[in-house]
Tab-separated table of C-alpha atoms in Angstrom:
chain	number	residue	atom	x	y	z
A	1	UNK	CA	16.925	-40.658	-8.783
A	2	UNK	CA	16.535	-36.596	-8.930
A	3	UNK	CA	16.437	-35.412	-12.234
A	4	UNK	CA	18.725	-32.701	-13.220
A	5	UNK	CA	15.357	-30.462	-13.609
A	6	UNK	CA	13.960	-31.777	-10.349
A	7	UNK	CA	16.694	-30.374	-8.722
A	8	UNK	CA	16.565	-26.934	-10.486
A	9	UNK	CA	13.046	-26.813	-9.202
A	10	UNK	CA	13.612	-27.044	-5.637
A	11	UNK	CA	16.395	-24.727	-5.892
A	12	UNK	CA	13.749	-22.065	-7.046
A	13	UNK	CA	14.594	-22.507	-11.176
A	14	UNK	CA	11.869	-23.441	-13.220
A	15	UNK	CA	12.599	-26.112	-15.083
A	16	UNK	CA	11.757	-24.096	-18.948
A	17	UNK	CA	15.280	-22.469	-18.047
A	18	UNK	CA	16.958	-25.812	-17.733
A	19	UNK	CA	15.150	-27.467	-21.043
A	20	UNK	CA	15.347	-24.310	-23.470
A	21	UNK	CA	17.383	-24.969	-26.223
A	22	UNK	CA	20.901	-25.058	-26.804
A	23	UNK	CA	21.576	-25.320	-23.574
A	24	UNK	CA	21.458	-21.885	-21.928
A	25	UNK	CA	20.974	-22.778	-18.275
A	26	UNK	CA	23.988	-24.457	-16.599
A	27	UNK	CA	24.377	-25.917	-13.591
A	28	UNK	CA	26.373	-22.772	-13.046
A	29	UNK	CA	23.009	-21.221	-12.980
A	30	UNK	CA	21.758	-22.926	-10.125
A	31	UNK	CA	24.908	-21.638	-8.642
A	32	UNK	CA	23.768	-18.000	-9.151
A	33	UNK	CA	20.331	-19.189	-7.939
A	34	UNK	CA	21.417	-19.999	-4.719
A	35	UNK	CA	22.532	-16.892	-3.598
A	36	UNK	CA	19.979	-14.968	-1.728
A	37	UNK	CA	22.225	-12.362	0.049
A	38	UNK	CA	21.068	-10.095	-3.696
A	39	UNK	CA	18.086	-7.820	-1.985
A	40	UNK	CA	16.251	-7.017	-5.272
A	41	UNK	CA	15.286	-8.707	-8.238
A	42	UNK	CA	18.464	-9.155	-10.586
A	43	UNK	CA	18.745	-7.834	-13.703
A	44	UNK	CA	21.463	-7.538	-16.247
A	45	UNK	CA	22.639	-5.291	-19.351
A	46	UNK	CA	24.540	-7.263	-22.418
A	47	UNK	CA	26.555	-5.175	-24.086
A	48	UNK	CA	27.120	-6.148	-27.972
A	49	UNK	CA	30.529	-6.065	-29.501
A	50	UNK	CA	31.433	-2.639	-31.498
A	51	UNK	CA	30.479	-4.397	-35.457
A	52	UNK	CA	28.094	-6.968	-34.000
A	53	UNK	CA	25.589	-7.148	-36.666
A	54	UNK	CA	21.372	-7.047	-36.169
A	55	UNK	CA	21.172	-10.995	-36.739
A	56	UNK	CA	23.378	-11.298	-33.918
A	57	UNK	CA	21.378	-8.863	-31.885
A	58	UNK	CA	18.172	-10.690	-32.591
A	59	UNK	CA	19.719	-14.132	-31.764
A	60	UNK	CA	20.616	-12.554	-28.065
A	61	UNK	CA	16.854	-11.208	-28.210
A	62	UNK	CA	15.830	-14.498	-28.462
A	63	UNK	CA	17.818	-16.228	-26.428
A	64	UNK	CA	16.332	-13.791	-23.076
A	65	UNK	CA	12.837	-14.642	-24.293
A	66	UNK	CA	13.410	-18.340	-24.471
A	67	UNK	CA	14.648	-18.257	-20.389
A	68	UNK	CA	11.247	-16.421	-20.320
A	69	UNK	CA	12.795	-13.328	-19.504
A	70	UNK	CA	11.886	-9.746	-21.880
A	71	UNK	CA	14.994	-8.071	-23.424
A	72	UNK	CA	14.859	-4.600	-23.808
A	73	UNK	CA	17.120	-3.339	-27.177
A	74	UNK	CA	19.388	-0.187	-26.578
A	75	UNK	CA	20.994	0.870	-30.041
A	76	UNK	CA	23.967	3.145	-29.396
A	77	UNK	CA	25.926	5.275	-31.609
A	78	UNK	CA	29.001	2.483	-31.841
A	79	UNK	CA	27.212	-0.804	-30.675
A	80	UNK	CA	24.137	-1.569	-28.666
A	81	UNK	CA	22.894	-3.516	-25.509
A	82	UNK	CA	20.316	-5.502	-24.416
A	83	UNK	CA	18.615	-5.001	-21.280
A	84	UNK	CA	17.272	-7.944	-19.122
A	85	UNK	CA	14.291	-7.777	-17.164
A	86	UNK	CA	11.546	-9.968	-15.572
A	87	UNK	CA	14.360	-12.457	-13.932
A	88	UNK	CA	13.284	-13.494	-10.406
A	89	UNK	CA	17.129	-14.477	-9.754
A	90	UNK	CA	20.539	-13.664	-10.581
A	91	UNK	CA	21.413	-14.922	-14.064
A	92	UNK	CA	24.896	-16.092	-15.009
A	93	UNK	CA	26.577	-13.641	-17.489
A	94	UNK	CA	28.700	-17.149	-19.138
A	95	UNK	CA	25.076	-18.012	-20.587
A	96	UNK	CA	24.860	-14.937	-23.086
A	97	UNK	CA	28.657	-13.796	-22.995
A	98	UNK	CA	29.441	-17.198	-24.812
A	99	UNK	CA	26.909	-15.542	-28.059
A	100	UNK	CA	27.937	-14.644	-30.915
A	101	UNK	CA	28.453	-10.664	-31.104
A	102	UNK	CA	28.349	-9.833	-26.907
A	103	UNK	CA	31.355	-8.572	-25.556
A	104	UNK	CA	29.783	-8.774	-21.915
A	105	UNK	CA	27.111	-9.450	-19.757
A	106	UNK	CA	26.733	-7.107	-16.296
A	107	UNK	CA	24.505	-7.869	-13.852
A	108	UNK	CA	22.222	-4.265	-12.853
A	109	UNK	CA	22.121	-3.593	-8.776
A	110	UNK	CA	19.236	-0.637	-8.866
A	111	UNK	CA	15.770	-1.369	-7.929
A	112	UNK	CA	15.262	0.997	-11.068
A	113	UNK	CA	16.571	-1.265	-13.870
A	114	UNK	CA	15.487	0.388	-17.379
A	115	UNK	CA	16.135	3.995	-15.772
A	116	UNK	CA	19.392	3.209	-14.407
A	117	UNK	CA	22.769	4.014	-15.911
A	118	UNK	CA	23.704	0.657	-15.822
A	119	UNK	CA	21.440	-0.369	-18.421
A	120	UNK	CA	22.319	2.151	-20.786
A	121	UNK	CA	25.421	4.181	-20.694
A	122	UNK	CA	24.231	6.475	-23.107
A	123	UNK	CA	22.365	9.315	-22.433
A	124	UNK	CA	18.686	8.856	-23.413
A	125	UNK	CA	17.716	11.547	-26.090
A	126	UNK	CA	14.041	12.614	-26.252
A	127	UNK	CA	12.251	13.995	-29.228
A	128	UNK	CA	9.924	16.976	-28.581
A	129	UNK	CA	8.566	18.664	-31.563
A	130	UNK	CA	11.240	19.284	-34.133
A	131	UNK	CA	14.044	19.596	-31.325
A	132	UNK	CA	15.716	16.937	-28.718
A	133	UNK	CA	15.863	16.834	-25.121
A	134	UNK	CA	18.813	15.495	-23.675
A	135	UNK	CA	22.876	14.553	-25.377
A	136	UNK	CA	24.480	17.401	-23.980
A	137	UNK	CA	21.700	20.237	-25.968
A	138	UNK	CA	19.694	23.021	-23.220
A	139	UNK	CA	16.022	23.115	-23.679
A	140	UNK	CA	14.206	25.905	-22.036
A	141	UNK	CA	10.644	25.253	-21.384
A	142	UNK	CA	8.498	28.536	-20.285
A	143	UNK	CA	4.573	30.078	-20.346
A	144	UNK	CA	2.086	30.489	-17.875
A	145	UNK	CA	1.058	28.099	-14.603
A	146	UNK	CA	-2.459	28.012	-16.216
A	147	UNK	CA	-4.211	28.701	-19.571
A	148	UNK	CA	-6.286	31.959	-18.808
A	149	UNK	CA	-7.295	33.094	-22.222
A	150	UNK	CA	-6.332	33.163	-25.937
A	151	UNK	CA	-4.777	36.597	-25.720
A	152	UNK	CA	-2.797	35.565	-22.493
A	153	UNK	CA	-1.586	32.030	-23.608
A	154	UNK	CA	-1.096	33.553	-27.520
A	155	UNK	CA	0.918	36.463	-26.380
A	156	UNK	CA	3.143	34.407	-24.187
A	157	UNK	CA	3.749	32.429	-26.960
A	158	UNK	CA	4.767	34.819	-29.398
A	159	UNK	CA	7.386	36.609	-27.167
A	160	UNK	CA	8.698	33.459	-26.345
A	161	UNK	CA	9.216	32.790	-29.657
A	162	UNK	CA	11.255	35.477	-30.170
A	163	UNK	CA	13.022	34.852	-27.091
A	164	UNK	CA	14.324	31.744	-28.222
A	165	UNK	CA	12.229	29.301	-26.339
A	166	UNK	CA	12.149	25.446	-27.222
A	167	UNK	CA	8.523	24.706	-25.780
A	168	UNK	CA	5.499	26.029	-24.321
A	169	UNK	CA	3.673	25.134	-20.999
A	170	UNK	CA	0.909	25.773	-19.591
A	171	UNK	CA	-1.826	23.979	-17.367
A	172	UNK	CA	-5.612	22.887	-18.961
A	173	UNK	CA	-5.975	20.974	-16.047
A	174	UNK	CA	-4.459	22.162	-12.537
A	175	UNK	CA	-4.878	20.063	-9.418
A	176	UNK	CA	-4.914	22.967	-6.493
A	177	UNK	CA	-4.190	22.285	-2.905
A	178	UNK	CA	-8.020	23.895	-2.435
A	179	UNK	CA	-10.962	22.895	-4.149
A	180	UNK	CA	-12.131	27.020	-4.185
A	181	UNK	CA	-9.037	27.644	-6.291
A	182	UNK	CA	-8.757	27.658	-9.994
A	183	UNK	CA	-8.481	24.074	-11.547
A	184	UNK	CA	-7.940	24.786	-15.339
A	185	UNK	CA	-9.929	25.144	-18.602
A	186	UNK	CA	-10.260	21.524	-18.935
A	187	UNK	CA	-10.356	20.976	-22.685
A	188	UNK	CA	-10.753	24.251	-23.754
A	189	UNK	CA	-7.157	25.206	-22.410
A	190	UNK	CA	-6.034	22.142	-24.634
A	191	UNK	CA	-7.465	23.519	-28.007
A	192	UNK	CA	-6.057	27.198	-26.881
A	193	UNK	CA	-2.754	25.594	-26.262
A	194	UNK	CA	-2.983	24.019	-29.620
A	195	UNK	CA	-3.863	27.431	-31.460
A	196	UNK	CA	-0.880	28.935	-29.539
A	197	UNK	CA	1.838	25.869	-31.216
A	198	UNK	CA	0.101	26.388	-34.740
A	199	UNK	CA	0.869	30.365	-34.629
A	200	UNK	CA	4.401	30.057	-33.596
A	201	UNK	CA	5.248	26.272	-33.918
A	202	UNK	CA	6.237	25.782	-30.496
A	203	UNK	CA	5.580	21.964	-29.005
A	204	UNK	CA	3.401	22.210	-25.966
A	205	UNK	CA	3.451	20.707	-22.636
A	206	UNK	CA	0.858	20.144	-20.163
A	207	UNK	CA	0.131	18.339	-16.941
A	208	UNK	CA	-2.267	15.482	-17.267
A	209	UNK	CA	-4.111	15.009	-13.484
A	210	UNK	CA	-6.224	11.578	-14.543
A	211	UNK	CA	-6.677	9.203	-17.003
A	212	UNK	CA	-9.387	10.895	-18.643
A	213	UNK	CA	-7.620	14.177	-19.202
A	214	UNK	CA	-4.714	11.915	-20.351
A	215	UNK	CA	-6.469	10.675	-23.140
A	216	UNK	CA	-7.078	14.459	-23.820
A	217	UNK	CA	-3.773	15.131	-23.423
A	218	UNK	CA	-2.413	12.746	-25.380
A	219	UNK	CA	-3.835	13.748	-28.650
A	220	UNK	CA	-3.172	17.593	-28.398
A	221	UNK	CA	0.047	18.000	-26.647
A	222	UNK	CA	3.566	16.816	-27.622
A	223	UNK	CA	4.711	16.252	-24.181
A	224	UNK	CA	3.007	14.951	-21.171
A	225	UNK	CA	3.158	16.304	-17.929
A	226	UNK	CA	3.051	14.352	-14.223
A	227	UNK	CA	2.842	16.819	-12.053
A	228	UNK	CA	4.453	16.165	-8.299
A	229	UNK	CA	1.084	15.037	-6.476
A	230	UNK	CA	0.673	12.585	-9.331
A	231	UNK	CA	4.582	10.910	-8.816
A	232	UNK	CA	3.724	7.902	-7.541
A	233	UNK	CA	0.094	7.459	-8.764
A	234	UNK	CA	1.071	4.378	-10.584
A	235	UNK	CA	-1.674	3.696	-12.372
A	236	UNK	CA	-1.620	6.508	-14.031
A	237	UNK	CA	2.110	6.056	-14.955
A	238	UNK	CA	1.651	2.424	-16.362
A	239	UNK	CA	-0.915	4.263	-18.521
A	240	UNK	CA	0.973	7.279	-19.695
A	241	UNK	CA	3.796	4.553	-20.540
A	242	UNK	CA	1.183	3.121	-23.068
A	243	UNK	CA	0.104	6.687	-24.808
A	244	UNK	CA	2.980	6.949	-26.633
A	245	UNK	CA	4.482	10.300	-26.200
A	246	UNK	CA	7.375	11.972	-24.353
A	247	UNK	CA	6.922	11.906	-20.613
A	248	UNK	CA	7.439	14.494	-18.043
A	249	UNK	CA	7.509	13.396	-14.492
A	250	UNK	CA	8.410	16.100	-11.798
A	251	UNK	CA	9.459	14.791	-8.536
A	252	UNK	CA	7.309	14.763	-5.391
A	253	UNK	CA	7.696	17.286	-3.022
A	254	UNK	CA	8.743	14.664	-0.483
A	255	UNK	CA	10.098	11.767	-2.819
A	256	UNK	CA	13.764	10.661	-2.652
A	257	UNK	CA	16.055	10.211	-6.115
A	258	UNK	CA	15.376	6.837	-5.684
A	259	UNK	CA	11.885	6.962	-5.826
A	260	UNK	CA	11.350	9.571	-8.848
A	261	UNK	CA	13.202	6.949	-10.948
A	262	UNK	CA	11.039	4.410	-9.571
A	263	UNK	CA	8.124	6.312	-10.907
A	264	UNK	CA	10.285	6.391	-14.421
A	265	UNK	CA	10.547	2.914	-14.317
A	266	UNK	CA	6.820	2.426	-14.246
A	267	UNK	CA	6.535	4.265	-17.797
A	268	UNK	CA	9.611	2.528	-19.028
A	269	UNK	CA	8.369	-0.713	-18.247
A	270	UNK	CA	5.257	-0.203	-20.960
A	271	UNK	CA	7.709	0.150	-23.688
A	272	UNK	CA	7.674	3.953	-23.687
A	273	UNK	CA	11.683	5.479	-23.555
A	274	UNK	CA	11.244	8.958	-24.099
A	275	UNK	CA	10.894	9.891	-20.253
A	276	UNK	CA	12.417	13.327	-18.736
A	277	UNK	CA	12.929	14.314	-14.667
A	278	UNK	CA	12.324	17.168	-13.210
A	279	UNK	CA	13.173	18.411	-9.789
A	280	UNK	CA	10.938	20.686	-8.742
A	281	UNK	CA	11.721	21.367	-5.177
A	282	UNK	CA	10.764	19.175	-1.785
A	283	UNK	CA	9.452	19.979	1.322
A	284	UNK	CA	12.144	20.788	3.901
A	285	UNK	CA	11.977	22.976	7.165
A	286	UNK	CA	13.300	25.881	5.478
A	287	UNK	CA	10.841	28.731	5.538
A	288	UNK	CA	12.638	31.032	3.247
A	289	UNK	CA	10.865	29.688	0.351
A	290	UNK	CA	8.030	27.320	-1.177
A	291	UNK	CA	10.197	24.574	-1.226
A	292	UNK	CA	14.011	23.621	-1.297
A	293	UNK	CA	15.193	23.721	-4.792
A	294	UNK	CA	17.368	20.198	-4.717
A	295	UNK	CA	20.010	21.340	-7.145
A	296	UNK	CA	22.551	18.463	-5.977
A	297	UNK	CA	19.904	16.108	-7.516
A	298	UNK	CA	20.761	17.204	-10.832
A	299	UNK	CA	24.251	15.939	-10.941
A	300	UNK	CA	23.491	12.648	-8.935
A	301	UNK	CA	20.304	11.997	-11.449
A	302	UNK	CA	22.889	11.989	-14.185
A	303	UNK	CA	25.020	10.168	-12.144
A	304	UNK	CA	22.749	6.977	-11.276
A	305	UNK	CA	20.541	7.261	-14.849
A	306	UNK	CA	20.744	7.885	-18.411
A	307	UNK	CA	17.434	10.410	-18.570
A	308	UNK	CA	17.380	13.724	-18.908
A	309	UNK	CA	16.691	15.827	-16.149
A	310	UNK	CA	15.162	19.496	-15.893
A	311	UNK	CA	14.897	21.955	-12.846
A	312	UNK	CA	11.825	24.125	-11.801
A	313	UNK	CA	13.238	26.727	-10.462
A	314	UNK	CA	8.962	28.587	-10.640
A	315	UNK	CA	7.682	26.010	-8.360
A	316	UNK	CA	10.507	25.258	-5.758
A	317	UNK	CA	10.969	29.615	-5.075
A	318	UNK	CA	7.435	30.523	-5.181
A	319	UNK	CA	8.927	34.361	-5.622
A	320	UNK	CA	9.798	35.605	-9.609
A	321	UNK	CA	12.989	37.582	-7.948
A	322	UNK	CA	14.588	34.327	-6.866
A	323	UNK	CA	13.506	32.427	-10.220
A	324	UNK	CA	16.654	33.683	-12.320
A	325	UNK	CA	19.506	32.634	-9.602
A	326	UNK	CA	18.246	29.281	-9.052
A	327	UNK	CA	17.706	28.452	-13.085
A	328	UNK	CA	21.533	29.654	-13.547
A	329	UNK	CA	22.298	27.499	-11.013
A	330	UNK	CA	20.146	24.311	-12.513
A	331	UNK	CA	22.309	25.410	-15.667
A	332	UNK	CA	25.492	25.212	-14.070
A	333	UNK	CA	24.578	22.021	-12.300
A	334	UNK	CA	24.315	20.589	-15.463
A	335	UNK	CA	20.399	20.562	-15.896
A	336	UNK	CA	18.970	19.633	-19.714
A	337	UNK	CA	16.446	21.990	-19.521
A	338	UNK	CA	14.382	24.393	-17.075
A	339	UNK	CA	10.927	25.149	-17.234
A	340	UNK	CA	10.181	28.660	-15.942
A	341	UNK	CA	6.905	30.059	-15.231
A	342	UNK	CA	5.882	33.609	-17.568
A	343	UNK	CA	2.710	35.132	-17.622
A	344	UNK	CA	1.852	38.932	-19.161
A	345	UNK	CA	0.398	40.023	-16.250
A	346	UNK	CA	1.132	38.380	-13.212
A	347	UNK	CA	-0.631	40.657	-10.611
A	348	UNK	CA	-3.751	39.161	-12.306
A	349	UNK	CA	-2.793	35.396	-12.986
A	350	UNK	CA	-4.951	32.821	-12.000
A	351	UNK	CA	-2.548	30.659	-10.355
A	352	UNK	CA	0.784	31.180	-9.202
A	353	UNK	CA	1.250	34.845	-10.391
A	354	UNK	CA	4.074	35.171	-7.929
A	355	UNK	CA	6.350	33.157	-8.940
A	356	UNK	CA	5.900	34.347	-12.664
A	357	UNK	CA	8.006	36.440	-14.443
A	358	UNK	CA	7.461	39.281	-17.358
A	359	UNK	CA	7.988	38.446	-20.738
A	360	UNK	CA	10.741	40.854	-21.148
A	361	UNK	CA	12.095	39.420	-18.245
A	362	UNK	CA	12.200	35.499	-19.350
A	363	UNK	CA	13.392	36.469	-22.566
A	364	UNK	CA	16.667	38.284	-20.731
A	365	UNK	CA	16.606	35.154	-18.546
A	366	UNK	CA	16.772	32.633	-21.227
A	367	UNK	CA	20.322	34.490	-23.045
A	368	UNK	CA	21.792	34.583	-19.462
A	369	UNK	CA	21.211	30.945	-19.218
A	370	UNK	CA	22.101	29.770	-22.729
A	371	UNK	CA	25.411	31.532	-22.186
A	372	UNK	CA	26.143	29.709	-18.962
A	373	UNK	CA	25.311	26.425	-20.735
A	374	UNK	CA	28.195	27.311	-23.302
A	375	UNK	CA	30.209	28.057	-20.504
A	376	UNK	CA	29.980	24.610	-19.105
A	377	UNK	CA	30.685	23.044	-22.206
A	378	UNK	CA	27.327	21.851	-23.060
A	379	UNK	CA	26.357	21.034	-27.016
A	380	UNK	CA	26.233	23.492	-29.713
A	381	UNK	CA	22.213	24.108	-29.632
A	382	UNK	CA	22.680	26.229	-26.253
A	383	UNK	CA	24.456	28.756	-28.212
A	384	UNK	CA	21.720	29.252	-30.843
């Protein structure tokens, strides 16, 4: 005679699911099992009743782990969700909908499972510094490609300042396209960047090109950067997902939507939540620029995922006189944030002095685009 377990185990259930306690796999289950026509893994959000208390929470916590699954805990403003991950097969939504506390259990169809929308309804809200990224706020992000100097990265700082900046960038480490061309400070750039936060108090940002500068990175700066060439180094993004801070990741100059939230997923997946986007333009046949500024991704980002996206308009234009149409435009599209590119003397940057605009000029640029962003109804905080 076939045991009830024997026959989970042919049908591709291990048999811990079938003899966890109180009874959580059902032969309905084995049902769900048997469908193959599901392409990717399955995954599944459970969304807790508005009231349900944290003892309840736990016991649905507990209840993944013990089908040997990971649960993932979303706290929301007026009740929270579990996320379910790890799952080699569909999983029946009676088995946690029948809990205590869960109003329902919804089975997630992106590859991209902890970056998806699905998962978490509520937009993802990032600390950086003293401020948020992210929840209907605009964060402007500006400074220089590279750190140059104290003078240059100091002064850049103080004007944004008073400009009404949120955060400071600026590259220690720069990977270049030629190995002749500037590639940084290294570690001196970090210290200078870290002079340049303690004289004005703006959080930093900078782009982290290996594990070794990550480690760097992670204990001077308040954000880190992966730049585009870097996307889909995954290694890399398994071990930024570890450092515990906030997590840039701009999108590849020839990666799809699909694949920049892949590359989120990788950082999500190490525990780490506080992940932003950021198109910064892909490689089309157009000729009439560096790159084509995607702004259409912005709106289908927020669309398809719950993390806040940004828009580089610097990088995708290559030319400072197209910089300001195509951040009002990231604005309008309904961007979080834009990092822009400003340097005090961009006929003798380092890197990228073309596409960098004049103090004077990024400070006009940044009240033009706050005022769009009240104009489209975003938070308070763009106003300021």
């Amino acid at each position: 005679m076939v045991t009830h377990a024997q026959r989970g185990a042919m049908k591709g259930v291990p048999a811990f699911r079938l003899n966890c306690p109180r009874g959580f796999a059902t032969l309905r289950a084995l049902k769900f099992a048997d469908r193959r026509s599901y392409g990717d893994p399955a995954s599944m959000v459970i969304v807790m009743k508005k009231g349900s208390s944290r003892e309840e929470l736990a016991r649905v916590a507990s209840a993944v782990e013990a089908l040997g699954f990971r649960p993932h805990i979303f706290p929301g403003e007026e009740r929270a969700a579990i996320g379910v991950t790890g799952n080699p097969d569909p999983i029946d939504p009676d088995i946690f909908e029948r809990l205590p506390g869960v109003a329902r259990a919804i089975p997630v169809g992106q590859p991209f499972k902890l970056a998806s929308r699905e998962m978490r309804p509520d937009d993802t809200i990032v600390p950086v510094g003293s401020r948020t990224v992210g929840g209907g706020g605009f964060f402007v992000v500006a400074g220089p490609c590279a750190v140059e100097s104290y003078d240059q990265i100091v002064s850049v700082a103080r004007a944004l300042k008073l400009a009404g900046a949120d955060a400071l960038r600026g590259g220690a480490y720069k990977p270049r396209s030629s190995p002749y061309s500037f590639q940084g400070l290294g570690k001196a750039g970090l210290l200078l960047l870290a002079k340049a936060r303690e004289e004005t108090g703006l959080p930093i940002i900078t782009e982290a090109v290996d594990e070794a500068s990550l480690e760097l990175i992670a204990e001077h700066a308040d954000v880190v950067q992966i730049g585009a060439r870097n996307m889909q180094n995954y290694e890399l993004l398994k071990r930024v997902g570890r450092v515990g801070k906030p997590v840039m990741i701009k999108r590849g100059m020839s990666a799809t939507l699909e694949e920049l939230l892949l590359s989120a997923e990788y950082v999500l997946a190490q525990g780490n939540p506080h992940v932003i986007l950021c198109e910064r333009g892909i490689r089309t046949f157009s000729r009439h620029s560096r790159f084509t500024l995607d702004v259409a991704v912005v709106p289908a980002a927020r669309e398809l995922s719950h993390l806040p996206i940004f828009v580089d308009p610097s990088h995708a234009t290559g030319r400072r006189n197209r910089v300001p149409a195509m951040a009002r435009a990231a604005v309008a599209a309904g961007a979080d944030g834009v990092m822009i590119e400003i340097h005090p003397s961009p006929d003798e940057a380092l890197c990228d002095g073309r596409q960098a605009l004049l103090p004077r000029e990024g400070a006009e640029l940044i009240g033009q685009l706050r005022a769009i962003a009240t104009i489209v109804s975003r938070k308070a905080e763009a106003m300021r």
